[in-house]
Amino acid sequence: MAGFAETESRVCPVTGFRVHQAAEDLVKANAVAAVVALLLGGVAAVVVLFTRWMGAFPPEAFYQYLALHAWNMLIFWIIFFEIALLHFAGSIMLNTRPASPAAGWMAFGLMALGALMVNRAVLTNPLNHLSFQPYPPLRGTPDFYLGTILFAVGALVGVGLFFATVYKAYREGNHQGPLPLVVFGAFVAAVLAVGTLLVGALAFVPALLWSAGLLVHLDPFLWKLVYWGFAHPSQQINLAATVAVWYLLAQLTVGGYTPSEKVSRAAFVLYLVAINLGSAHHLQTEPSGALSVGWKWINTGYLMHLAVLGSMIHAFAVPGSVEVGQRLRGYTRGRFEWLVRGPWHNPAFTSLVLSVALFGFLGGITGVIAGTEQLNLKWHNTTGIMGHFHGTVVAGTTLAFMGITWYVLPLIFRRRVVGERWARWQPWLFGVGVGLLVLAYTQLGVRYGLPRKQPDVFRFRGLPLAFPWPDEVYRLLAVAGVGGLLALLGGAVFVVLVVATILFGKRLTDEELRRQYALPSFGGNPGHGVTETPAVPGTFALCLLFAAFFVLTYLGNYWNLSRSWPIGG
Amino acid sequence: MSPGAWWEEPVHSLERVWVGLAFLIAVVFFSASMLVWHRFGSQNVTGRAYRVSPQAYQAEVERFVQRYKVGEEGGQPVVAPPPGSDVYVLAQRFRFYPILLLKAGERYMLHVASIDYLHGFSITQPHVWNLQLYPGYEWVVPVVPRHPGTYHMACNDFCGVGHEMMLGKIVVER
Ligand code: HEM
Ligand SMILES: [Cu+2]
Ligand SMILES: [Cu+2]
């Protein structure tokens, strides 16, 4: 069995990467913290889901659990996992010992402390029942803001360590030439993270001072503007990280690689140039005069759409990578043999396909539409927005991260995954469940105007102005409820299998790893120059379908808007 | 192949076509449609905004209510301003004030502002559209309540425990 005895590093028998113990430990710690957060967020989701579905819990509980759900899911689960990814990409993929393991542990400690503080603050004081629209004058307690800041500082240290390790990889000659595409994507995510976290400080540090009584006044409008300068790009970090994981999954599951390195990298660069600016779509329905129409148009027109262009390029290149791999493996008949005969027994592959499809068709399209200046009138703060981001960060990012976990367990924890039969179904449960939830909530929001964060749409506490909804609303709420339950079940299966594997999974020897997890043609920057890269006609057809659906949905939203009350101008 | 040689690799024609198409859709078509709608569409977020103190706004709304009040419902005044006039809505934890009685197809100048927290101004059942309110900003925007019916309002931006009770009503008559 491979040990670290003399060198503190080993060569992965599957990927050929040099794995340093320090990096491996950091990946493990961050991944475990991520899964714990996912568990907490999932438990909170039960309360939130059943309240919206059937009014099961009182509003106070709903707000509290909504905050727990939001922070543990969107921030703690995702960012702990991303830091694990950065350790993997910066150290393991570049065969380099982390530049400073101590900094890695400091980052981890700060993040863990911050996460605990936020959870504690939300659990102990109703003032902190603040989810993601925590706008002043709503005021939390100082420990709430301090927790968020500590977490962010920890993440920033983790990101800094990533840069230092990449630099070290070049200096020590462990890596030459351009970064592999996956590391390049992670690098872009890391650059976005630095900018984002610094803007975040501009929002949360004043909020901390204000809540501690050291600052008298926070302008609500300005604060919200700065807040979204942080909160929107933070989702771009997730996007870049998700896309990087997709490329990695295509490599690991079918030996795929992008049809064009040049184009894929350019698409990542578009995220960098465009996205930090494209944040005004969260302020579309604001009093103009406070924000000029021209500024909104530049920001949410050209700048945002450059980033959308980046995503549309990945929408070709990621499935294209899978198609390239599969065609090289001999699945060359017709347009779609590569997809039909994919390794569907492998939950990582299923996760990859569902994640890409759901992110594109549900999360991506709804995001562009909701972010369009006038169309936002129909979406703003309805459950349609919830539909949108459960399509991106849940069906997309979360499912992709779950997918890569099926490799982290054998290759990093070196344990055989427990319950592989269950694992095979897990992505379907989660993906289909979230898909239903997204479709239902989107309809509820855009067509029926069901408000977001509304715990009591059934009774409205019996007020004189309470009103009933049409029957379809209750039916759609049930669809969302069933979808949510399936997703929760999928999430539970994931957590149980991961924990069981880490605790009880059979330890794998190098020999077993090599035999059972052999990767299809893999090694650094695979494929290029070895064989001719095949064309990807199947992907092209799928993309045309996607484009048609996109444009029709977009126009359909304008048509829907055109029938509502005239406003403005 | 030497590292970095991918820079010289030609891009396959299918991918070139896709990138071109994606550029046309994302950057040209989407951005242009926003401009086109500004020119030809009837739903745009182009009102004006004024800074206003809570007291001043409250007084303004009170004058409006006194002037056009026609009745009362559930403890709220019902106000019927004449077509073409200025109409006021005040948002406050946890109510929209007052109840409005409007004429379908007529144009009104809607003034709306929050006097305390951020609120969502959502005309929601049947669904019309949603606006964002800030304390300290009075938003003035022309509106045409197109179809007759009873419309309900709900706050859709969390404004504290009690947010779920923040409702309002607009009745549009033929
Ligand atoms: C596992 C199944 C999940 C279910 C059933 C679920 C369900 C829900 C529901 C019902 C809401 C309430 C929305 C409202 O009333 O406004 C919500 C909010 C939210 N969820 Fe989830 N969710 C799930 C997973 C996730 C994951 C994995 C993430 C992030 C990665 C996530 C992120 C969020 C966020 C950010 C909010 C909004 C909080 C806010 O309004 O500020 N959810 N979710
Ligand atoms: Cu955004
Ligand atoms: Cu509210």
Coordinates of C-alpha atoms in Angstrom, one line a residue, chain A residues 59-60 63 129 133 135-138 177-178 219-221 224 259-263 265 283-288 290 293 297 300-302 305-306 308-309 312-313 316-317 368 372-374 377-382 445-456 460-461 463-470 525 528-529 535-537 540 543-544 547 550-551 554-555 558 561-569, chain B residues 1 3-4 6-12 14-15 17-19 21-23 25-35 37-38 42-49 51 73-74 76 93 96 99 102 107 116-118 120 122-135 137-139 141-147 151-170 172:
Chain A
P59 CA -43.4 32.4 9.7
E60 CA -40.8 32.9 12.5
Y63 CA -37.3 33.0 8.3
H129 CA -32.9 35.8 10.5
Q133 CA -31.3 40.2 1.1
Y135 CA -30.4 45.1 3.5
P136 CA -30.1 47.8 6.1
P137 CA -32.0 49.2 8.0
L138 CA -32.5 45.5 8.8
G177 CA 4.0 25.7 -20.0
P178 CA 0.4 26.9 -19.8
D219 CA -27.5 54.5 3.1
P220 CA -29.8 51.6 2.1
F221 CA -29.6 52.3 -1.6
K224 CA -27.5 47.4 -1.8
P259 CA -12.4 20.6 -29.0
S260 CA -10.5 23.8 -28.8
E261 CA -8.3 24.9 -25.8
K262 CA -8.1 28.4 -27.3
V263 CA -11.8 28.9 -27.4
R265 CA -9.8 29.6 -22.4
L283 CA -31.2 46.6 -9.4
Q284 CA -33.4 46.6 -12.4
T285 CA -36.6 47.7 -10.8
E286 CA -35.1 50.5 -8.9
P287 CA -36.2 54.1 -9.2
S288 CA -34.4 55.3 -12.2
A290 CA -31.2 56.9 -8.7
V293 CA -31.1 53.9 -17.6
W297 CA -28.1 49.3 -20.1
T300 CA -26.7 44.6 -17.9
G301 CA -26.7 44.8 -21.7
Y302 CA -23.2 44.5 -23.2
H305 CA -24.0 39.5 -22.2
L306 CA -20.3 39.2 -22.8
V308 CA -23.3 35.1 -21.2
L309 CA -21.3 34.6 -24.4
M312 CA -22.7 29.8 -24.3
I313 CA -19.2 28.9 -25.5
F316 CA -20.6 23.8 -26.6
A317 CA -17.2 23.0 -25.4
V368 CA -30.5 35.9 -18.7
T372 CA -33.0 41.7 -18.7
E373 CA -34.1 45.2 -17.8
Q374 CA -37.7 45.1 -18.6
L377 CA -40.5 43.5 -13.9
K378 CA -42.2 40.1 -14.0
W379 CA -39.4 38.2 -12.1
H380 CA -38.2 40.6 -9.4
N381 CA -38.4 38.9 -6.0
T382 CA -40.9 36.3 -7.1
G445 CA -43.3 33.3 -9.9
V446 CA -43.5 34.6 -13.4
R447 CA -47.1 33.6 -14.2
Y448 CA -48.8 33.9 -10.9
G449 CA -46.5 36.4 -9.1
L450 CA -46.0 34.2 -6.1
P451 CA -43.7 36.2 -3.8
R452 CA -40.3 34.9 -2.7
K453 CA -39.7 34.4 1.1
Q454 CA -43.4 34.3 1.9
P455 CA -44.2 31.8 4.5
D456 CA -47.9 32.3 4.7
F460 CA -51.9 35.6 5.4
R461 CA -52.5 35.3 9.1
L463 CA -55.8 39.6 7.8
P464 CA -58.7 41.5 6.2
L465 CA -56.7 42.0 3.0
A466 CA -55.9 38.3 2.7
F467 CA -56.7 36.8 -0.7
P468 CA -56.9 33.3 -2.3
W469 CA -54.8 32.0 -5.2
P470 CA -56.1 30.2 -8.2
N525 CA -3.3 17.6 -21.1
H528 CA -3.6 16.6 -28.2
G529 CA -1.2 15.6 -30.8
A535 CA -15.6 16.7 -34.9
V536 CA -18.6 17.0 -32.6
P537 CA -21.8 17.1 -34.7
F540 CA -23.6 21.1 -32.4
C543 CA -26.6 23.5 -29.1
L544 CA -28.8 24.5 -31.9
A547 CA -30.3 28.2 -28.9
F550 CA -33.4 30.1 -25.5
V551 CA -34.6 32.6 -28.0
Y554 CA -36.8 35.0 -24.2
L555 CA -39.3 36.3 -26.7
Y558 CA -41.5 39.8 -23.7
L561 CA -44.8 41.3 -20.3
S562 CA -46.4 43.2 -23.2
R563 CA -49.8 42.1 -21.9
S564 CA -49.4 43.6 -18.5
W565 CA -50.1 47.1 -17.3
P566 CA -48.1 49.8 -19.2
I567 CA -45.6 51.5 -16.9
G568 CA -42.9 54.1 -17.5
G569 CA -41.9 56.4 -20.3
Chain B
M1 CA 3.4 18.4 -29.2
P3 CA 3.0 22.7 -24.4
G4 CA 1.0 25.7 -25.6
W6 CA -2.9 24.5 -28.9
W7 CA -2.7 28.1 -29.6
E8 CA -2.0 27.3 -33.2
E9 CA -4.6 24.6 -33.6
P10 CA -7.4 25.7 -35.9
V11 CA -10.9 25.9 -34.5
H12 CA -13.2 23.4 -36.0
L14 CA -18.8 23.7 -36.3
E15 CA -17.4 25.4 -33.2
V17 CA -20.3 28.6 -36.4
W18 CA -21.5 28.2 -32.8
V19 CA -19.4 31.0 -31.4
L21 CA -24.2 32.4 -33.4
A22 CA -23.8 32.7 -29.7
F23 CA -22.3 36.2 -30.2
I25 CA -27.7 35.9 -29.8
A26 CA -26.1 37.0 -26.6
V27 CA -24.4 40.2 -27.4
V28 CA -26.3 41.6 -30.4
F29 CA -29.8 40.3 -30.0
F30 CA -30.3 40.4 -26.3
S31 CA -28.7 43.8 -25.8
A32 CA -30.6 45.3 -28.8
S33 CA -33.9 44.0 -27.6
M34 CA -33.6 46.0 -24.4
L35 CA -33.1 49.1 -26.4
W37 CA -38.3 47.8 -25.9
H38 CA -37.3 51.2 -24.5
S42 CA -45.0 50.0 -23.1
Q43 CA -43.4 48.5 -20.0
N44 CA -40.2 50.2 -19.0
V45 CA -38.7 51.1 -15.6
T46 CA -38.2 54.7 -16.5
G47 CA -39.8 56.9 -13.9
R48 CA -38.2 59.5 -11.9
A49 CA -37.0 59.3 -8.3
R51 CA -35.2 62.0 -2.2
E73 CA -62.5 48.7 4.1
G74 CA -60.8 46.6 6.8
Q76 CA -58.0 51.1 5.5
R93 CA -43.9 47.7 8.0
F96 CA -49.5 49.2 1.9
I99 CA -56.6 51.0 -1.0
L102 CA -58.9 53.2 -10.3
R107 CA -53.3 56.9 -17.1
D116 CA -38.9 52.7 6.9
Y117 CA -37.3 49.6 5.3
L118 CA -36.7 48.1 1.9
G120 CA -41.1 44.9 -2.5
S122 CA -45.7 43.5 -6.0
I123 CA -49.0 43.6 -7.7
T124 CA -49.4 40.0 -7.6
Q125 CA -52.8 38.4 -7.9
P126 CA -53.5 38.6 -10.7
H127 CA -49.8 39.1 -11.5
V128 CA -48.9 42.5 -13.0
W129 CA -45.3 43.3 -12.1
N130 CA -43.0 44.1 -9.2
L131 CA -40.9 47.1 -8.2
Q132 CA -38.3 47.7 -5.5
L133 CA -38.8 50.3 -2.9
Y134 CA -36.2 52.1 -0.7
P135 CA -36.7 54.3 2.3
Y137 CA -36.8 57.6 -2.3
E138 CA -40.1 58.6 -3.8
W139 CA -40.6 57.0 -7.1
V141 CA -43.9 56.6 -12.7
P142 CA -46.8 56.7 -15.1
V143 CA -49.0 53.6 -15.0
V144 CA -52.1 52.4 -16.9
P145 CA -54.2 49.8 -15.1
R146 CA -55.2 48.1 -18.2
H147 CA -57.7 45.5 -17.2
Y151 CA -55.7 43.2 -7.7
H152 CA -53.7 42.3 -4.6
M153 CA -50.4 43.5 -3.4
A154 CA -47.8 41.7 -1.4
C155 CA -44.4 42.8 -0.1
N156 CA -41.8 40.4 -1.7
D157 CA -38.7 41.7 -0.1
F158 CA -38.0 40.5 3.5
C159 CA -38.6 43.4 5.8
G160 CA -38.6 41.7 9.2
V161 CA -40.8 39.2 11.0
G162 CA -44.3 40.2 10.0
H163 CA -43.3 40.6 6.4
E164 CA -45.8 37.9 5.5
M165 CA -48.6 40.3 6.6
M166 CA -47.8 43.1 4.4
L167 CA -50.6 43.3 1.9
G168 CA -52.5 45.8 -0.1
K169 CA -55.3 46.1 -2.7
I170 CA -56.2 47.9 -5.9
V172 CA -59.8 48.6 -11.2

